[in-house]
PDB file of C-alpha atoms and ligand atoms in Angstrom:
ATOM      1  CA  MET G   1     119.012 108.788  88.749  1.00  0.00           C
ATOM      2  CA  THR G   2     120.198 110.668  85.696  1.00  0.00           C
ATOM      3  CA  PHE G   3     117.903 113.556  84.957  1.00  0.00           C
ATOM      4  CA  THR G   4     117.181 112.871  81.301  1.00  0.00           C
ATOM      5  CA  ARG G   5     114.606 114.457  79.017  1.00  0.00           C
ATOM      6  CA  GLU G   6     112.504 111.325  79.534  1.00  0.00           C
ATOM      7  CA  THR G   7     112.689 111.667  83.319  1.00  0.00           C
ATOM      8  CA  CYS G   8     111.665 115.294  82.957  1.00  0.00           C
ATOM      9  CA  GLN G   9     108.609 114.304  80.898  1.00  0.00           C
ATOM     10  CA  GLN G  10     107.670 111.573  83.375  1.00  0.00           C
ATOM     11  CA  VAL G  11     107.891 114.005  86.298  1.00  0.00           C
ATOM     12  CA  ASP G  12     105.826 116.501  84.294  1.00  0.00           C
ATOM     13  CA  ALA G  13     103.136 113.841  83.795  1.00  0.00           C
ATOM     14  CA  ILE G  14     103.079 112.991  87.506  1.00  0.00           C
ATOM     15  CA  CYS G  15     102.813 116.632  88.552  1.00  0.00           C
ATOM     16  CA  GLU G  16     100.127 117.330  85.975  1.00  0.00           C
ATOM     17  CA  ALA G  17      98.107 114.274  87.074  1.00  0.00           C
ATOM     18  CA  HIS G  18      98.058 115.923  90.497  1.00  0.00           C
ATOM     19  CA  GLY G  19      97.092 119.288  89.064  1.00  0.00           C
ATOM     20  CA  ASN G  20     100.557 120.712  89.875  1.00  0.00           C
ATOM     21  CA  ASN G  21      99.086 121.071  93.345  1.00  0.00           C
ATOM     22  CA  GLU G  22     101.620 121.511  96.128  1.00  0.00           C
ATOM     23  CA  SER G  23      99.234 119.916  98.618  1.00  0.00           C
ATOM     24  CA  HIS G  24      99.819 116.671  96.661  1.00  0.00           C
ATOM     25  CA  LEU G  25     103.567 116.865  97.209  1.00  0.00           C
ATOM     26  CA  LEU G  26     103.801 113.557  99.097  1.00  0.00           C
ATOM     27  CA  PRO G  27     102.115 111.358  96.452  1.00  0.00           C
ATOM     28  CA  ILE G  28     104.026 113.220  93.735  1.00  0.00           C
ATOM     29  CA  LEU G  29     107.305 112.403  95.471  1.00  0.00           C
ATOM     30  CA  GLN G  30     106.257 108.790  96.022  1.00  0.00           C
ATOM     31  CA  GLU G  31     105.454 108.372  92.329  1.00  0.00           C
ATOM     32  CA  ALA G  32     108.593 110.214  91.214  1.00  0.00           C
ATOM     33  CA  GLN G  33     110.705 107.971  93.411  1.00  0.00           C
ATOM     34  CA  GLU G  34     109.346 104.917  91.626  1.00  0.00           C
ATOM     35  CA  LEU G  35     110.831 106.234  88.372  1.00  0.00           C
ATOM     36  CA  SER G  36     114.221 105.270  89.764  1.00  0.00           C
ATOM     37  CA  PRO G  37     115.170 101.571  89.852  1.00  0.00           C
ATOM     38  CA  TYR G  38     117.102 102.471  92.993  1.00  0.00           C
ATOM     39  CA  HIS G  39     114.072 103.937  94.775  1.00  0.00           C
ATOM     40  CA  TYR G  40     115.370 107.410  95.523  1.00  0.00           C
ATOM     41  CA  ILE G  41     114.808 111.031  94.579  1.00  0.00           C
ATOM     42  CA  SER G  42     117.891 112.724  93.212  1.00  0.00           C
ATOM     43  CA  GLN G  43     118.723 116.356  93.936  1.00  0.00           C
ATOM     44  CA  GLU G  44     117.872 117.204  90.319  1.00  0.00           C
ATOM     45  CA  VAL G  45     114.434 115.608  90.530  1.00  0.00           C
ATOM     46  CA  ALA G  46     113.732 117.249  93.905  1.00  0.00           C
ATOM     47  CA  SER G  47     114.708 120.657  92.468  1.00  0.00           C
ATOM     48  CA  TYR G  48     112.613 120.131  89.361  1.00  0.00           C
ATOM     49  CA  ILE G  49     109.534 119.164  91.407  1.00  0.00           C
ATOM     50  CA  ALA G  50     110.064 122.212  93.635  1.00  0.00           C
ATOM     51  CA  SER G  51     110.117 124.509  90.599  1.00  0.00           C
ATOM     52  CA  LYS G  52     107.088 122.792  89.013  1.00  0.00           C
ATOM     53  CA  LEU G  53     105.034 123.211  92.195  1.00  0.00           C
ATOM     54  CA  ASN G  54     106.434 126.630  92.979  1.00  0.00           C
ATOM     55  CA  VAL G  55     107.712 125.637  96.416  1.00  0.00           C
ATOM     56  CA  THR G  56     111.215 125.835  97.842  1.00  0.00           C
ATOM     57  CA  LEU G  57     113.705 123.000  97.523  1.00  0.00           C
ATOM     58  CA  ALA G  58     114.069 123.186 101.318  1.00  0.00           C
ATOM     59  CA  HIS G  59     110.364 122.343 101.666  1.00  0.00           C
ATOM     60  CA  VAL G  60     110.654 119.373  99.300  1.00  0.00           C
ATOM     61  CA  SER G  61     113.787 118.164 101.107  1.00  0.00           C
ATOM     62  CA  ALA G  62     112.040 118.435 104.476  1.00  0.00           C
ATOM     63  CA  VAL G  63     109.158 116.255 103.253  1.00  0.00           C
ATOM     64  CA  ILE G  64     111.578 113.674 101.843  1.00  0.00           C
ATOM     65  CA  SER G  65     113.507 113.480 105.092  1.00  0.00           C
ATOM     66  CA  PHE G  66     110.324 113.255 107.201  1.00  0.00           C
ATOM     67  CA  PHE G  67     108.870 110.175 105.472  1.00  0.00           C
ATOM     68  CA  SER G  68     110.841 106.950 105.860  1.00  0.00           C
ATOM     69  CA  SER G  69     109.443 105.641 102.582  1.00  0.00           C
ATOM     70  CA  LEU G  70     111.304 108.415 100.717  1.00  0.00           C
ATOM     71  CA  SER G  71     115.053 108.667 100.208  1.00  0.00           C
ATOM     72  CA  THR G  72     117.591 111.015  98.666  1.00  0.00           C
ATOM     73  CA  GLU G  73     120.180 108.243  98.491  1.00  0.00           C
ATOM     74  CA  PRO G  74     120.206 105.307  96.052  1.00  0.00           C
ATOM     75  CA  ARG G  75     118.811 102.161  97.636  1.00  0.00           C
ATOM     76  CA  GLY G  76     118.825  98.503  96.663  1.00  0.00           C
ATOM     77  CA  LYS G  77     116.560  97.037  94.011  1.00  0.00           C
ATOM     78  CA  HIS G  78     114.538  95.670  96.944  1.00  0.00           C
ATOM     79  CA  VAL G  79     114.030  97.892  99.971  1.00  0.00           C
ATOM     80  CA  ILE G  80     113.652  96.000 103.253  1.00  0.00           C
ATOM     81  CA  GLN G  81     112.125  98.042 106.060  1.00  0.00           C
ATOM     82  CA  ILE G  82     112.219  96.687 109.598  1.00  0.00           C
ATOM     83  CA  CYS G  83     109.467  97.925 111.879  1.00  0.00           C
ATOM     84  CA  LYS G  84     110.823  98.982 115.265  1.00  0.00           C
ATOM     85  CA  SER G  85     107.609 100.350 116.772  1.00  0.00           C
ATOM     86  CA  THR G  86     106.076  99.074 119.992  1.00  0.00           C
ATOM     87  CA  ALA G  87     104.491  95.729 119.029  1.00  0.00           C
ATOM     88  CA  CYS G  88     107.522  94.718 116.983  1.00  0.00           C
ATOM     89  CA  LEU G  89     109.819  95.850 119.774  1.00  0.00           C
ATOM     90  CA  VAL G  90     107.912  93.708 122.282  1.00  0.00           C
ATOM     91  CA  ASN G  91     107.991  90.733 119.916  1.00  0.00           C
ATOM     92  CA  GLY G  92     111.707  90.974 119.210  1.00  0.00           C
ATOM     93  CA  TYR G  93     112.313  92.895 115.994  1.00  0.00           C
ATOM     94  CA  GLN G  94     115.980  92.882 117.053  1.00  0.00           C
ATOM     95  CA  ASN G  95     116.208  89.131 116.319  1.00  0.00           C
ATOM     96  CA  ILE G  96     114.760  89.682 112.843  1.00  0.00           C
ATOM     97  CA  ARG G  97     117.169  92.569 112.215  1.00  0.00           C
ATOM     98  CA  ASP G  98     120.062  90.314 113.273  1.00  0.00           C
ATOM     99  CA  SER G  99     118.834  87.582 110.892  1.00  0.00           C
ATOM    100  CA  LEU G 100     118.564  90.008 108.009  1.00  0.00           C
ATOM    101  CA  GLU G 101     121.991  91.474 108.693  1.00  0.00           C
ATOM    102  CA  GLU G 102     123.469  87.986 108.869  1.00  0.00           C
ATOM    103  CA  HIS G 103     121.827  86.763 105.648  1.00  0.00           C
ATOM    104  CA  LEU G 104     122.563  89.939 103.692  1.00  0.00           C
ATOM    105  CA  GLY G 105     126.027  90.681 105.104  1.00  0.00           C
ATOM    106  CA  ILE G 106     125.143  94.340 105.686  1.00  0.00           C
ATOM    107  CA  LYS G 107     123.998  96.515 108.587  1.00  0.00           C
ATOM    108  CA  VAL G 108     120.849  98.630 108.762  1.00  0.00           C
ATOM    109  CA  GLY G 109     121.397 101.725 106.611  1.00  0.00           C
ATOM    110  CA  GLN G 110     123.528  99.891 104.032  1.00  0.00           C
ATOM    111  CA  VAL G 111     123.049  98.447 100.541  1.00  0.00           C
ATOM    112  CA  THR G 112     124.380  95.020  99.452  1.00  0.00           C
ATOM    113  CA  ASP G 113     127.353  95.050  97.070  1.00  0.00           C
ATOM    114  CA  ASP G 114     125.194  93.664  94.257  1.00  0.00           C
ATOM    115  CA  GLN G 115     122.672  96.509  94.829  1.00  0.00           C
ATOM    116  CA  MET G 116     119.927  93.916  95.336  1.00  0.00           C
ATOM    117  CA  PHE G 117     118.870  94.880  98.864  1.00  0.00           C
ATOM    118  CA  SER G 118     118.920  97.846 101.183  1.00  0.00           C
ATOM    119  CA  LEU G 119     118.056  97.567 104.838  1.00  0.00           C
ATOM    120  CA  GLU G 120     116.426 100.298 106.894  1.00  0.00           C
ATOM    121  CA  TYR G 121     114.142 100.926 109.843  1.00  0.00           C
ATOM    122  CA  THR G 122     110.583 102.164 109.665  1.00  0.00           C
ATOM    123  CA  GLU G 123     107.802 103.033 112.054  1.00  0.00           C
ATOM    124  CA  CYS G 124     104.649 100.874 112.406  1.00  0.00           C
ATOM    125  CA  ILE G 125     103.524  99.374 109.095  1.00  0.00           C
ATOM    126  CA  GLY G 126     100.089  98.381 110.369  1.00  0.00           C
ATOM    127  CA  ALA G 127     100.861  94.701 110.869  1.00  0.00           C
ATOM    128  CA  CYS G 128     101.128  94.721 114.675  1.00  0.00           C
ATOM    129  CA  ASP G 129      98.936  91.604 114.946  1.00  0.00           C
ATOM    130  CA  VAL G 130     101.599  89.609 113.088  1.00  0.00           C
ATOM    131  CA  SER G 131     104.646  91.308 114.581  1.00  0.00           C
ATOM    132  CA  PRO G 132     107.561  91.214 114.257  1.00  0.00           C
ATOM    133  CA  ALA G 133     106.983  92.438 110.730  1.00  0.00           C
ATOM    134  CA  ILE G 134     108.962  93.864 107.852  1.00  0.00           C
ATOM    135  CA  ARG G 135     108.025  95.388 104.518  1.00  0.00           C
ATOM    136  CA  ILE G 136     109.900  94.444 101.378  1.00  0.00           C
ATOM    137  CA  ASP G 137     109.017  96.885  98.609  1.00  0.00           C
ATOM    138  CA  LYS G 138     105.209  96.964  98.902  1.00  0.00           C
ATOM    139  CA  THR G 139     104.718  93.568 100.575  1.00  0.00           C
ATOM    140  CA  VAL G 140     104.402  93.101 104.337  1.00  0.00           C
ATOM    141  CA  HIS G 141     105.766  89.913 105.915  1.00  0.00           C
ATOM    142  CA  GLY G 142     104.799  89.007 109.473  1.00  0.00           C
ATOM    143  CA  ASN G 143     105.193  86.323 112.152  1.00  0.00           C
ATOM    144  CA  LEU G 144     108.849  86.308 111.231  1.00  0.00           C
ATOM    145  CA  THR G 145     111.422  83.817 112.407  1.00  0.00           C
ATOM    146  CA  HIS G 146     115.067  83.279 111.447  1.00  0.00           C
ATOM    147  CA  GLU G 147     113.990  80.478 109.085  1.00  0.00           C
ATOM    148  CA  LYS G 148     111.187  82.502 107.518  1.00  0.00           C
ATOM    149  CA  VAL G 149     113.580  85.367 106.804  1.00  0.00           C
ATOM    150  CA  ALA G 150     115.917  82.951 104.992  1.00  0.00           C
ATOM    151  CA  THR G 151     113.023  81.582 102.907  1.00  0.00           C
ATOM    152  CA  ILE G 152     111.752  85.032 101.934  1.00  0.00           C
ATOM    153  CA  LEU G 153     115.196  86.226 100.846  1.00  0.00           C
ATOM    154  CA  SER G 154     115.931  83.103  98.825  1.00  0.00           C
ATOM    155  CA  GLU G 155     112.565  83.407  97.078  1.00  0.00           C
ATOM    156  CA  ILE G 156     113.343  87.000  96.102  1.00  0.00           C
ATOM    157  CA  ARG G 157     116.850  86.100  94.946  1.00  0.00           C
ATOM    158  CA  GLY G 158     115.387  83.270  92.840  1.00  0.00           C
ATOM    159  CA  ARG G 159     112.953  85.535  91.025  1.00  0.00           C
TER     160      ARG G 159
HETATM  161  S1  LIG J 201     104.468  97.906 115.574  1.00  0.00           S
HETATM  162 FE1  LIG J 201     105.396  96.825 113.960  1.00  0.00          FE
HETATM  163  S2  LIG J 201     103.796  96.607 112.528  1.00  0.00           S
HETATM  164 FE2  LIG J 201     102.924  97.830 114.093  1.00  0.00          FE
END
């Protein structure tokens, strides 16, 4: 994400909406990340937020690396997160991961050549009752099968 004057003003607005309060660092980072079409927080943005909140860049970086929903690397337009926690493990998240990798032609941790999708793991997304489950952007999809994965991806591609 290029750190333009506009980006700077948008980050200012986010920080000010949270009272420039360092205890609100997580929601500030989540909102700042959404400024990027590639769903990541650049080094420049992380540094700027650190200076606005009067905390160290190391602290901001630690928070970004702790939460799987945050990233310092550009992601796809659509971020697919595969839950690998207990219920999804028991119900075969590995089969869903294999389906996704097959349909997208990438491995977990990669971004498709057209920048449309990135694939990553996450911890429990609160949909254990419909596991195996994934989250695509803000939407959770459960009771997944190979066929259902294909349908979901083609619907997104057709948007
Ligand atoms: S364990 Fe996967 S959604 Fe809870």
